[in-house]
Amino acid sequence: MFRGCADLRLWSSSIQAEEWAWSSLDMAAFGAALRTLQPVNQRCQLFREEWSDEDPEEWERILLEDGELVELMLESCSIPCLTQEFCSGLPSLKKLWLAENGIKQLPDTLGDLSNLDAFISKLTKLVRLGLAANLFMAFPAQICSLEGLEIIDLSENKVSEVTSAIRSLANLTRLDLHTNELETLPNEVSALTSLKTL
């Protein structure tokens, strides 16, 4: 029970300090995860021109909501190689945009939910995934374990087949596959009853 305004201010300050510490820790984890991309993507300009450890919350490629990182926009960043550790600091992420990076494939462990350290298994809140204008030749089967996905953009790639595992994406409302090399789609696409745009 609060005895007066002083107690209330003290309690409020304590809560704000806890939130600040958690947010700073979260952003530090994000910075560490992001930096795992640097050694395998030598042409990436993020760390030379954009990213700053001093004030990460102001970075224009991220969106925060209530202190949580919910959107990450890494289009046209020259990051064709993704690391296993990349998503370890992104548990709150809902939208991930990776268009125009020359990505050919995703790590094999992308959807391995049996491995808690797997590349993307921590992205349990992800609802939008943008992989347009890369070099995918097939629909990345690994993302089919991300059952919360609502929007996938794989347009302007070289995709010639879509995996039957797509049937597990029951929440999918939009699947953008234009400008690929597809001739047919698997029957499982018809089972996606939430799909409104194809």
Coordinates of N, CA, C and O in Angstrom, one line a residue:
M1 N 0.8 -1.2 0.0 CA 0.0 0.0 0.0 C 0.9 1.2 0.0 O 1.8 1.3 0.8
F2 N 0.6 2.2 -0.9 CA 1.4 3.4 -0.9 C 0.9 4.4 0.2 O -0.3 4.6 0.3
R3 N 1.9 5.0 0.9 CA 1.6 5.9 2.0 C 1.5 7.3 1.5 O 1.0 8.2 2.2
G4 N 1.9 7.6 0.3 CA 1.8 9.0 -0.2 C 2.5 9.1 -1.6 O 2.9 8.1 -2.2
C5 N 2.6 10.3 -2.1 CA 3.1 10.5 -3.4 C 4.6 10.1 -3.5 O 5.0 9.6 -4.5
A6 N 5.3 10.3 -2.4 CA 6.7 9.9 -2.4 C 6.9 8.4 -2.7 O 7.8 8.0 -3.5
D7 N 6.1 7.6 -2.0 CA 6.1 6.1 -2.2 C 5.8 5.8 -3.7 O 6.4 4.9 -4.3
L8 N 4.7 6.5 -4.2 CA 4.3 6.2 -5.6 C 5.4 6.6 -6.6 O 5.6 5.8 -7.5
R9 N 6.1 7.7 -6.3 CA 7.2 8.1 -7.2 C 8.3 7.1 -7.2 O 8.9 6.8 -8.2
L10 N 8.6 6.6 -6.0 CA 9.7 5.7 -5.8 C 9.4 4.4 -6.5 O 10.2 3.8 -7.2
W11 N 8.1 3.9 -6.4 CA 7.7 2.7 -7.0 C 7.7 2.8 -8.5 O 8.2 2.0 -9.3
S12 N 7.3 4.0 -9.0 CA 7.3 4.3 -10.5 C 8.7 4.3 -11.0 O 9.0 3.8 -12.1
S13 N 9.6 5.0 -10.3 CA 11.0 5.0 -10.7 C 11.6 3.7 -10.8 O 12.4 3.3 -11.7
S14 N 11.3 2.8 -9.8 CA 11.8 1.5 -9.8 C 11.4 0.7 -11.0 O 12.2 0.0 -11.6
I15 N 10.1 0.8 -11.3 CA 9.5 0.1 -12.5 C 10.2 0.6 -13.8 O 10.6 -0.2 -14.6
Q16 N 10.4 1.9 -13.9 CA 11.0 2.4 -15.1 C 12.5 2.0 -15.2 O 12.9 1.7 -16.3
A17 N 13.2 1.9 -14.1 CA 14.6 1.4 -14.1 C 14.6 0.0 -14.5 O 15.5 -0.4 -15.3
E18 N 13.7 -0.8 -14.1 CA 13.7 -2.2 -14.5 C 13.4 -2.4 -16.0 O 14.0 -3.1 -16.7
E19 N 12.4 -1.6 -16.5 CA 12.1 -1.6 -17.9 C 13.3 -1.1 -18.7 O 13.6 -1.7 -19.7
W20 N 14.0 -0.1 -18.3 CA 15.1 0.4 -19.0 C 16.2 -0.6 -19.0 O 16.8 -0.9 -20.1
A21 N 16.5 -1.3 -17.9 CA 17.5 -2.3 -17.9 C 17.2 -3.4 -18.8 O 18.0 -4.0 -19.5
W22 N 15.9 -3.9 -18.8 CA 15.5 -5.0 -19.6 C 15.6 -4.6 -21.1 O 16.2 -5.3 -21.9
S23 N 15.2 -3.3 -21.4 CA 15.3 -2.9 -22.8 C 16.8 -2.8 -23.3 O 17.1 -3.2 -24.4
S24 N 17.6 -2.3 -22.4 CA 19.1 -2.2 -22.8 C 19.7 -3.6 -23.0 O 20.4 -3.8 -23.9
L25 N 19.3 -4.5 -22.1 CA 19.8 -5.9 -22.2 C 19.3 -6.5 -23.5 O 20.0 -7.1 -24.3
D26 N 18.0 -6.2 -23.9 CA 17.4 -6.8 -25.1 C 18.2 -6.2 -26.3 O 18.5 -6.9 -27.3
M27 N 18.4 -4.9 -26.3 CA 19.1 -4.3 -27.4 C 20.6 -4.7 -27.5 O 21.1 -4.9 -28.6
A28 N 21.2 -5.0 -26.4 CA 22.5 -5.6 -26.4 C 22.6 -6.9 -27.1 O 23.4 -7.3 -27.9
A29 N 21.6 -7.8 -26.7 CA 21.4 -9.1 -27.4 C 21.2 -9.0 -28.9 O 21.8 -9.7 -29.7
F30 N 20.4 -8.0 -29.2 CA 20.1 -7.8 -30.6 C 21.4 -7.3 -31.4 O 21.7 -7.8 -32.4
G31 N 22.1 -6.4 -30.8 CA 23.4 -6.0 -31.4 C 24.3 -7.1 -31.6 O 25.0 -7.2 -32.6
A32 N 24.4 -8.0 -30.6 CA 25.3 -9.2 -30.7 C 24.9 -10.1 -31.8 O 25.7 -10.6 -32.5
A33 N 23.6 -10.3 -31.9 CA 23.1 -11.2 -32.9 C 23.3 -10.6 -34.3 O 23.7 -11.3 -35.2
L34 N 23.1 -9.3 -34.4 CA 23.3 -8.6 -35.7 C 24.8 -8.7 -36.1 O 25.1 -8.9 -37.3
R35 N 25.7 -8.6 -35.2 CA 27.1 -8.6 -35.5 C 27.6 -9.9 -36.0 O 28.6 -10.0 -36.6
T36 N 26.8 -11.0 -35.7 CA 27.2 -12.3 -36.3 C 27.2 -12.4 -37.8 O 27.7 -13.2 -38.4
L37 N 26.5 -11.4 -38.4 CA 26.4 -11.3 -39.8 C 27.6 -10.7 -40.5 O 27.9 -11.0 -41.6
Q38 N 28.3 -9.9 -39.7 CA 29.5 -9.2 -40.3 C 30.6 -10.1 -40.8 O 31.0 -9.8 -42.0
P39 N 31.1 -11.1 -40.1 CA 32.2 -11.9 -40.7 C 31.9 -12.6 -41.9 O 32.8 -12.8 -42.7
V40 N 30.7 -13.0 -42.1 CA 30.3 -13.8 -43.3 C 29.7 -12.9 -44.5 O 29.4 -13.5 -45.5
N41 N 29.6 -11.7 -44.2 CA 29.1 -10.7 -45.3 C 30.0 -9.5 -45.3 O 29.7 -8.4 -44.9
Q42 N 31.2 -9.7 -46.0 CA 32.2 -8.7 -46.0 C 31.8 -7.4 -46.7 O 32.3 -6.3 -46.4
R43 N 30.8 -7.5 -47.6 CA 30.4 -6.3 -48.4 C 29.3 -5.5 -47.6 O 28.9 -4.4 -48.0
C44 N 28.9 -6.1 -46.5 CA 27.8 -5.4 -45.7 C 28.3 -4.1 -45.2 O 29.3 -4.0 -44.5
Q45 N 27.5 -3.0 -45.4 CA 27.8 -1.7 -45.0 C 27.2 -1.3 -43.6 O 27.4 -0.2 -43.1
L46 N 26.4 -2.2 -43.1 CA 25.6 -1.8 -41.9 C 26.5 -1.3 -40.8 O 26.2 -0.3 -40.1
F47 N 27.6 -2.0 -40.5 CA 28.4 -1.7 -39.4 C 29.4 -0.6 -39.6 O 29.9 0.1 -38.7
R48 N 29.7 -0.3 -40.9 CA 30.5 0.9 -41.2 C 29.8 2.2 -41.3 O 30.3 3.2 -41.1
E49 N 28.5 2.1 -41.7 CA 27.8 3.3 -42.1 C 26.5 3.6 -41.3 O 26.1 4.7 -41.1
E50 N 25.9 2.5 -40.7 CA 24.6 2.7 -40.1 C 24.6 2.4 -38.6 O 24.2 3.2 -37.8
W51 N 24.9 1.1 -38.2 CA 24.7 0.6 -36.9 C 25.5 1.3 -35.9 O 26.7 1.5 -36.1
S52 N 24.9 1.7 -34.7 CA 25.7 2.3 -33.6 C 25.3 1.6 -32.3 O 24.1 1.6 -32.0
D53 N 26.3 1.1 -31.6 CA 26.0 0.5 -30.3 C 25.6 1.5 -29.3 O 25.0 1.2 -28.2
E54 N 25.9 2.8 -29.5 CA 25.7 3.9 -28.6 C 24.2 4.2 -28.5 O 23.7 4.6 -27.4
D55 N 23.5 4.2 -29.6 CA 22.1 4.6 -29.6 C 21.3 3.7 -30.5 O 20.7 4.1 -31.5
P56 N 21.2 2.4 -30.2 CA 20.5 1.4 -31.1 C 19.0 1.7 -31.3 O 18.5 1.4 -32.4
E57 N 18.4 2.3 -30.3 CA 16.9 2.5 -30.4 C 16.6 3.5 -31.5 O 15.4 3.5 -31.9
E58 N 17.5 4.3 -31.9 CA 17.3 5.3 -32.9 C 17.5 4.8 -34.3 O 17.3 5.6 -35.3
W59 N 18.0 3.6 -34.5 CA 18.3 3.1 -35.8 C 17.0 3.0 -36.6 O 16.0 2.4 -36.2
E60 N 17.1 3.5 -37.8 CA 15.9 3.6 -38.7 C 15.4 2.2 -39.2 O 14.3 2.1 -39.8
R61 N 16.2 1.2 -39.1 CA 15.8 -0.1 -39.6 C 15.1 -1.0 -38.6 O 14.8 -2.1 -38.9
I62 N 14.8 -0.4 -37.4 CA 14.1 -1.2 -36.5 C 12.8 -0.5 -36.0 O 12.7 0.8 -36.1
L63 N 11.9 -1.2 -35.5 CA 10.7 -0.6 -34.9 C 10.5 -1.3 -33.5 O 10.5 -2.5 -33.4
L64 N 10.3 -0.4 -32.5 CA 10.1 -0.9 -31.1 C 8.7 -0.6 -30.7 O 8.1 0.5 -31.1
E65 N 8.1 -1.5 -30.0 CA 6.8 -1.3 -29.4 C 6.9 -1.7 -27.9 O 7.2 -2.9 -27.6
D66 N 6.6 -0.8 -27.0 CA 6.7 -1.1 -25.6 C 8.0 -1.7 -25.2 O 8.1 -2.6 -24.4
G67 N 9.1 -1.1 -25.8 CA 10.4 -1.5 -25.4 C 10.9 -2.8 -26.1 O 12.0 -3.3 -25.8
E68 N 10.0 -3.4 -26.9 CA 10.4 -4.7 -27.6 C 10.6 -4.4 -29.1 O 9.9 -3.7 -29.7
L69 N 11.6 -5.2 -29.6 CA 11.9 -5.1 -31.0 C 10.9 -5.9 -31.8 O 10.9 -7.2 -31.6
V70 N 10.1 -5.3 -32.6 CA 9.0 -6.0 -33.3 C 9.2 -6.1 -34.8 O 8.6 -6.9 -35.5
E71 N 10.0 -5.2 -35.3 CA 10.2 -5.2 -36.8 C 11.7 -4.8 -37.1 O 12.3 -4.0 -36.5
L72 N 12.2 -5.6 -38.1 CA 13.6 -5.4 -38.5 C 13.6 -5.4 -40.0 O 13.2 -6.3 -40.7
M73 N 14.2 -4.3 -40.6 CA 14.1 -4.1 -42.0 C 15.6 -4.1 -42.5 O 16.3 -3.1 -42.4
L74 N 16.0 -5.2 -43.1 CA 17.4 -5.3 -43.6 C 17.4 -5.5 -45.1 O 18.2 -6.2 -45.7
E75 N 16.5 -4.8 -45.8 CA 16.5 -4.8 -47.3 C 17.8 -4.2 -47.9 O 18.3 -3.2 -47.3
S76 N 18.3 -4.7 -48.9 CA 19.4 -4.2 -49.7 C 20.6 -3.9 -48.8 O 21.2 -2.8 -48.8
C77 N 21.0 -4.8 -48.0 CA 22.1 -4.6 -47.1 C 23.4 -5.5 -47.4 O 24.3 -5.5 -46.6
S78 N 23.3 -6.2 -48.5 CA 24.4 -7.0 -48.9 C 24.7 -8.1 -47.9 O 25.9 -8.2 -47.4
I79 N 23.7 -8.8 -47.5 CA 23.9 -9.9 -46.5 C 23.3 -11.2 -47.1 O 22.2 -11.7 -46.7
P80 N 24.0 -11.8 -48.1 CA 23.5 -13.0 -48.7 C 23.6 -14.2 -47.8 O 23.0 -15.3 -48.0
C81 N 24.4 -14.1 -46.8 CA 24.6 -15.3 -45.8 C 24.1 -14.9 -44.5 O 24.4 -13.9 -43.9
L82 N 23.2 -15.8 -44.0 CA 22.6 -15.6 -42.7 C 23.2 -16.6 -41.7 O 23.4 -17.8 -42.1
T83 N 23.5 -16.2 -40.5 CA 24.1 -17.1 -39.5 C 23.1 -17.8 -38.6 O 21.9 -17.3 -38.5
Q84 N 23.5 -18.8 -38.0 CA 22.6 -19.6 -37.1 C 22.2 -18.7 -35.9 O 21.2 -18.9 -35.3
E85 N 23.1 -17.8 -35.5 CA 22.9 -17.0 -34.2 C 22.1 -15.8 -34.5 O 21.7 -15.1 -33.5
F86 N 21.8 -15.5 -35.7 CA 21.2 -14.2 -36.1 C 20.0 -13.9 -35.3 O 19.7 -12.7 -34.8
C87 N 19.1 -14.8 -35.1 CA 17.8 -14.6 -34.5 C 17.8 -14.8 -33.0 O 16.7 -14.6 -32.4
S88 N 18.9 -15.1 -32.4 CA 18.9 -15.4 -31.0 C 18.5 -14.2 -30.1 O 18.0 -14.4 -29.0
G89 N 18.7 -13.0 -30.6 CA 18.4 -11.8 -29.9 C 17.0 -11.2 -30.3 O 16.8 -10.0 -30.0
L90 N 16.2 -11.9 -31.0 CA 15.0 -11.4 -31.6 C 13.7 -12.1 -31.2 O 12.9 -12.4 -32.0
P91 N 13.5 -12.4 -29.9 CA 12.3 -13.2 -29.5 C 11.0 -12.5 -29.7 O 10.0 -13.2 -29.8
S92 N 11.0 -11.2 -29.8 CA 9.7 -10.4 -29.9 C 9.4 -10.1 -31.4 O 8.4 -9.5 -31.6
L93 N 10.3 -10.4 -32.3 CA 10.1 -10.0 -33.7 C 8.9 -10.5 -34.3 O 8.6 -11.7 -34.3
K94 N 8.1 -9.6 -35.0 CA 6.9 -9.9 -35.7 C 7.1 -9.8 -37.2 O 6.4 -10.5 -38.0
K95 N 8.0 -8.9 -37.6 CA 8.1 -8.6 -39.0 C 9.6 -8.6 -39.4 O 10.4 -7.9 -38.7
L96 N 10.0 -9.4 -40.4 CA 11.4 -9.5 -40.8 C 11.5 -9.3 -42.3 O 10.9 -10.1 -43.0
W97 N 12.2 -8.3 -42.7 CA 12.3 -7.9 -44.1 C 13.8 -8.1 -44.6 O 14.6 -7.5 -44.1
L98 N 14.0 -9.0 -45.5 CA 15.3 -9.4 -46.0 C 15.4 -9.3 -47.5 O 16.2 -10.0 -48.1
A99 N 14.6 -8.5 -48.1 CA 14.6 -8.4 -49.6 C 15.9 -7.8 -50.2 O 16.6 -7.1 -49.5
E100 N 16.2 -8.2 -51.4 CA 17.3 -7.6 -52.2 C 18.6 -7.8 -51.5 O 19.4 -6.9 -51.4
N101 N 18.9 -9.0 -51.1 CA 20.2 -9.3 -50.5 C 21.0 -10.4 -51.2 O 22.1 -10.7 -50.7
G102 N 20.4 -11.0 -52.2 CA 21.1 -12.1 -52.9 C 21.1 -13.4 -52.1 O 22.0 -14.2 -52.3
I103 N 20.2 -13.6 -51.2 CA 20.1 -14.8 -50.4 C 19.7 -16.0 -51.3 O 18.7 -15.9 -52.0
K104 N 20.4 -17.1 -51.3 CA 20.1 -18.3 -52.1 C 19.4 -19.3 -51.3 O 18.5 -20.0 -51.8
Q105 N 19.7 -19.4 -50.0 CA 19.0 -20.4 -49.2 C 19.1 -20.0 -47.7 O 19.9 -19.1 -47.4
L106 N 18.3 -20.6 -46.9 CA 18.3 -20.3 -45.5 C 19.0 -21.5 -44.8 O 19.1 -22.6 -45.3
P107 N 19.5 -21.2 -43.6 CA 20.2 -22.3 -42.9 C 19.3 -23.5 -42.7 O 18.1 -23.4 -42.5
D108 N 19.9 -24.7 -42.7 CA 19.2 -25.9 -42.6 C 18.4 -26.0 -41.3 O 17.3 -26.6 -41.3
T109 N 18.9 -25.4 -40.3 CA 18.2 -25.5 -39.0 C 17.2 -24.4 -38.8 O 16.7 -24.2 -37.7
L110 N 16.8 -23.7 -39.9 CA 15.9 -22.6 -39.8 C 14.6 -22.9 -39.0 O 14.1 -22.2 -38.2
G111 N 14.0 -24.1 -39.3 CA 12.8 -24.4 -38.6 C 12.9 -25.6 -37.7 O 11.9 -26.2 -37.4
D112 N 14.1 -25.9 -37.2 CA 14.3 -27.1 -36.4 C 13.9 -26.7 -35.0 O 14.7 -26.3 -34.1
L113 N 12.6 -26.9 -34.6 CA 12.1 -26.5 -33.3 C 12.6 -27.5 -32.2 O 12.4 -27.2 -31.0
S114 N 13.2 -28.6 -32.6 CA 13.8 -29.5 -31.5 C 15.1 -28.9 -31.0 O 15.6 -29.4 -29.9
N115 N 15.7 -28.0 -31.6 CA 16.9 -27.4 -31.2 C 16.7 -25.9 -30.8 O 16.4 -25.1 -31.6
L116 N 16.8 -25.7 -29.5 CA 16.4 -24.4 -29.0 C 17.4 -23.3 -29.5 O 17.1 -22.1 -29.4
D117 N 18.6 -23.7 -29.9 CA 19.5 -22.7 -30.5 C 19.4 -22.6 -32.0 O 20.2 -22.0 -32.6
A118 N 18.4 -23.2 -32.6 CA 18.2 -23.2 -34.0 C 18.0 -21.8 -34.5 O 17.6 -20.9 -33.8
F119 N 18.3 -21.6 -35.8 CA 18.3 -20.2 -36.3 C 17.1 -19.4 -36.1 O 17.1 -18.3 -35.7
I120 N 15.9 -20.0 -36.4 CA 14.7 -19.1 -36.3 C 13.7 -19.7 -35.4 O 12.6 -19.1 -35.3
S121 N 14.0 -20.7 -34.6 CA 13.0 -21.3 -33.7 C 12.5 -20.3 -32.7 O 11.5 -20.5 -32.1
K122 N 13.3 -19.3 -32.4 CA 13.0 -18.3 -31.4 C 12.0 -17.3 -31.9 O 11.5 -16.5 -31.2
L123 N 11.8 -17.2 -33.2 CA 10.9 -16.3 -33.8 C 9.4 -16.7 -33.8 O 8.7 -16.7 -34.8
T124 N 9.0 -17.1 -32.6 CA 7.6 -17.6 -32.4 C 6.5 -16.6 -32.7 O 5.4 -17.0 -32.9
K125 N 6.9 -15.3 -32.7 CA 5.9 -14.2 -32.9 C 5.9 -13.7 -34.3 O 5.1 -12.8 -34.6
L126 N 6.7 -14.2 -35.1 CA 6.8 -13.7 -36.5 C 5.6 -13.9 -37.3 O 5.0 -15.0 -37.4
V127 N 5.0 -12.8 -37.9 CA 3.8 -12.9 -38.7 C 4.1 -12.5 -40.1 O 3.3 -12.8 -41.0
R128 N 5.1 -11.7 -40.4 CA 5.4 -11.3 -41.7 C 6.9 -11.5 -42.1 O 7.8 -11.2 -41.3
L129 N 7.1 -12.1 -43.2 CA 8.5 -12.4 -43.6 C 8.7 -12.0 -45.1 O 8.0 -12.5 -46.0
G130 N 9.6 -11.1 -45.3 CA 9.8 -10.5 -46.7 C 11.2 -11.0 -47.2 O 12.2 -10.7 -46.7
L131 N 11.1 -11.9 -48.2 CA 12.3 -12.4 -48.9 C 12.3 -12.1 -50.4 O 12.9 -12.9 -51.2
A132 N 11.7 -11.1 -50.8 CA 11.6 -10.7 -52.2 C 12.9 -10.4 -52.8 O 13.9 -9.9 -52.1
A133 N 13.0 -10.5 -54.1 CA 14.2 -10.1 -54.9 C 15.5 -10.7 -54.4 O 16.5 -10.0 -54.2
N134 N 15.5 -12.0 -54.1 CA 16.7 -12.7 -53.7 C 17.0 -13.7 -54.8 O 16.6 -13.5 -55.9
L135 N 17.7 -14.8 -54.4 CA 18.0 -15.8 -55.4 C 17.5 -17.2 -55.0 O 18.1 -18.2 -55.4
F136 N 16.4 -17.3 -54.3 CA 15.8 -18.6 -54.0 C 15.4 -19.3 -55.2 O 14.7 -18.8 -56.1
M137 N 15.7 -20.6 -55.3 CA 15.3 -21.5 -56.4 C 14.1 -22.4 -56.0 O 13.4 -22.9 -56.8
A138 N 13.9 -22.5 -54.7 CA 12.8 -23.3 -54.2 C 12.2 -22.6 -52.9 O 12.9 -21.8 -52.3
F139 N 11.0 -22.8 -52.7 CA 10.3 -22.3 -51.5 C 11.1 -22.8 -50.2 O 11.2 -24.0 -50.1
P140 N 11.6 -22.0 -49.4 CA 12.3 -22.4 -48.2 C 11.5 -23.2 -47.2 O 10.6 -22.7 -46.5
A141 N 11.7 -24.6 -47.3 CA 10.8 -25.4 -46.4 C 11.0 -25.1 -44.9 O 10.0 -25.4 -44.2
Q142 N 12.1 -24.6 -44.6 CA 12.3 -24.3 -43.1 C 11.3 -23.4 -42.5 O 11.0 -23.5 -41.3
I143 N 10.8 -22.5 -43.3 CA 9.9 -21.5 -42.7 C 8.5 -22.1 -42.5 O 7.6 -21.4 -41.8
C144 N 8.2 -23.3 -42.9 CA 6.9 -23.9 -42.8 C 6.6 -24.3 -41.3 O 5.5 -24.6 -41.0
S145 N 7.6 -24.2 -40.5 CA 7.4 -24.5 -39.1 C 7.0 -23.3 -38.3 O 6.6 -23.4 -37.1
L146 N 7.0 -22.1 -38.9 CA 6.6 -20.9 -38.3 C 5.1 -20.7 -38.5 O 4.7 -19.9 -39.4
E147 N 4.3 -21.4 -37.8 CA 2.9 -21.5 -38.0 C 2.1 -20.2 -37.8 O 1.0 -20.1 -38.2
G148 N 2.7 -19.2 -37.2 CA 2.1 -18.0 -37.0 C 2.2 -17.0 -38.2 O 1.5 -16.0 -38.2
L149 N 2.9 -17.4 -39.2 CA 3.1 -16.5 -40.4 C 1.8 -16.2 -41.0 O 1.0 -17.1 -41.3
E150 N 1.6 -14.9 -41.3 CA 0.4 -14.5 -42.1 C 0.7 -14.0 -43.5 O -0.1 -14.1 -44.4
I151 N 1.9 -13.5 -43.6 CA 2.3 -12.9 -44.9 C 3.7 -13.4 -45.3 O 4.6 -13.2 -44.4
I152 N 3.9 -13.9 -46.5 CA 5.2 -14.3 -47.0 C 5.3 -13.6 -48.3 O 4.5 -13.8 -49.2
D153 N 6.4 -12.9 -48.5 CA 6.7 -12.3 -49.8 C 8.0 -13.0 -50.4 O 9.1 -12.7 -49.9
L154 N 7.8 -13.8 -51.4 CA 8.9 -14.5 -52.1 C 9.0 -14.1 -53.5 O 9.5 -14.8 -54.4
S155 N 8.4 -12.9 -53.8 CA 8.3 -12.5 -55.2 C 9.7 -12.2 -55.8 O 10.7 -11.9 -55.0
E156 N 9.8 -12.2 -57.1 CA 11.1 -11.8 -57.8 C 12.3 -12.6 -57.4 O 13.4 -12.1 -57.1
N157 N 12.1 -14.0 -57.3 CA 13.1 -14.9 -57.0 C 13.2 -15.8 -58.2 O 12.8 -15.5 -59.3
K158 N 13.8 -17.0 -58.0 CA 13.8 -18.0 -59.1 C 13.2 -19.3 -58.7 O 13.6 -20.4 -59.1
V159 N 12.1 -19.2 -57.8 CA 11.5 -20.3 -57.3 C 10.8 -21.1 -58.4 O 10.0 -20.6 -59.1
S160 N 11.1 -22.4 -58.4 CA 10.4 -23.3 -59.4 C 9.5 -24.3 -58.8 O 8.8 -25.0 -59.5
E161 N 9.5 -24.4 -57.5 CA 8.7 -25.4 -56.8 C 8.3 -24.9 -55.4 O 9.1 -24.2 -54.8
V162 N 7.2 -25.3 -54.9 CA 6.7 -24.9 -53.6 C 6.5 -26.3 -52.8 O 5.9 -27.2 -53.3
T163 N 7.1 -26.3 -51.6 CA 7.0 -27.6 -50.8 C 5.6 -27.9 -50.4 O 4.8 -27.0 -50.1
S164 N 5.3 -29.2 -50.3 CA 4.0 -29.6 -49.8 C 3.8 -29.2 -48.3 O 2.7 -29.2 -47.8
A165 N 4.9 -29.0 -47.6 CA 4.9 -28.6 -46.2 C 4.2 -27.3 -45.9 O 3.9 -27.0 -44.8
I166 N 3.9 -26.6 -47.0 CA 3.3 -25.3 -46.9 C 1.9 -25.4 -46.2 O 1.3 -24.5 -45.7
R167 N 1.3 -26.6 -46.2 CA 0.0 -26.9 -45.6 C 0.0 -26.6 -44.1 O -1.1 -26.3 -43.6
S168 N 1.2 -26.5 -43.5 CA 1.2 -26.2 -42.0 C 1.0 -24.8 -41.7 O 0.8 -24.4 -40.6
L169 N 1.1 -23.9 -42.7 CA 0.9 -22.5 -42.5 C -0.5 -22.1 -42.6 O -1.0 -21.3 -43.5
A170 N -1.3 -22.5 -41.6 CA -2.8 -22.4 -41.6 C -3.2 -20.9 -41.5 O -4.3 -20.6 -41.8
N171 N -2.3 -20.1 -40.9 CA -2.7 -18.7 -40.7 C -2.3 -17.8 -41.9 O -2.6 -16.6 -41.8
L172 N -1.8 -18.3 -42.9 CA -1.3 -17.5 -44.0 C -2.5 -16.9 -44.8 O -3.4 -17.5 -45.2
T173 N -2.4 -15.5 -44.9 CA -3.4 -14.8 -45.6 C -2.9 -14.3 -46.9 O -3.7 -14.0 -47.8
R174 N -1.6 -14.1 -47.0 CA -1.1 -13.6 -48.3 C 0.2 -14.3 -48.6 O 1.1 -14.4 -47.8
L175 N 0.3 -14.8 -49.8 CA 1.5 -15.5 -50.3 C 1.9 -14.9 -51.7 O 1.2 -15.1 -52.6
D176 N 3.0 -14.1 -51.7 CA 3.4 -13.4 -52.9 C 4.5 -14.2 -53.6 O 5.6 -14.2 -53.1
L177 N 4.2 -14.7 -54.8 CA 5.1 -15.5 -55.5 C 5.3 -15.0 -57.0 O 5.8 -15.7 -57.8
H178 N 4.9 -13.8 -57.2 CA 5.0 -13.3 -58.6 C 6.4 -13.2 -59.1 O 7.3 -13.0 -58.3
T179 N 6.6 -13.2 -60.4 CA 7.9 -13.1 -61.0 C 8.9 -14.2 -60.5 O 10.0 -13.9 -59.9
N180 N 8.5 -15.5 -60.6 CA 9.3 -16.6 -60.3 C 9.2 -17.5 -61.5 O 8.8 -17.1 -62.6
E181 N 9.6 -18.8 -61.3 CA 9.6 -19.7 -62.4 C 8.7 -20.9 -62.1 O 9.0 -22.0 -62.5
L182 N 7.6 -20.6 -61.5 CA 6.6 -21.6 -61.1 C 5.7 -22.0 -62.3 O 5.3 -21.1 -63.0
E183 N 5.5 -23.3 -62.5 CA 4.5 -23.7 -63.5 C 3.3 -24.3 -62.8 O 2.2 -24.1 -63.3
T184 N 3.4 -24.9 -61.6 CA 2.3 -25.4 -60.9 C 2.5 -25.1 -59.4 O 3.6 -24.8 -58.9
L185 N 1.4 -25.3 -58.6 CA 1.5 -25.2 -57.2 C 1.0 -26.5 -56.6 O 0.2 -27.2 -57.2
P186 N 1.5 -26.9 -55.4 CA 1.1 -28.2 -54.9 C -0.4 -28.1 -54.4 O -0.9 -27.0 -54.1
N187 N -1.1 -29.2 -54.4 CA -2.5 -29.3 -54.0 C -2.7 -28.7 -52.6 O -3.8 -28.3 -52.2
E188 N -1.6 -28.8 -51.7 CA -1.7 -28.4 -50.4 C -2.1 -26.9 -50.2 O -2.6 -26.5 -49.2
V189 N -1.8 -26.1 -51.3 CA -2.1 -24.7 -51.2 C -3.6 -24.5 -51.1 O -4.0 -23.6 -50.4
S190 N -4.4 -25.4 -51.7 CA -5.8 -25.2 -51.6 C -6.4 -25.5 -50.2 O -7.5 -25.1 -49.9
A191 N -5.5 -26.1 -49.3 CA -6.0 -26.4 -48.0 C -5.8 -25.2 -47.0 O -6.2 -25.2 -45.9
L192 N -5.1 -24.1 -47.6 CA -4.9 -22.9 -46.8 C -6.1 -22.0 -46.8 O -6.2 -21.1 -47.6
T193 N -7.0 -22.3 -45.9 CA -8.3 -21.7 -45.9 C -8.3 -20.2 -45.6 O -9.3 -19.5 -45.9
S194 N -7.2 -19.7 -44.9 CA -7.1 -18.3 -44.6 C -6.6 -17.5 -45.7 O -6.6 -16.3 -45.6
L195 N -6.0 -18.2 -46.7 CA -5.3 -17.5 -47.8 C -6.3 -16.6 -48.6 O -7.3 -17.1 -49.1
K196 N -6.0 -15.3 -48.7 CA -6.9 -14.4 -49.4 C -6.2 -13.9 -50.7 O -6.8 -13.5 -51.7
T197 N -4.9 -13.8 -50.6 CA -4.1 -13.2 -51.8 C -3.0 -14.2 -52.2 O -2.2 -14.5 -51.3
L198 N -3.0 -14.5 -53.4 CA -2.0 -15.4 -54.0 C -1.4 -14.9 -55.3 O -2.2 -14.5 -56.1

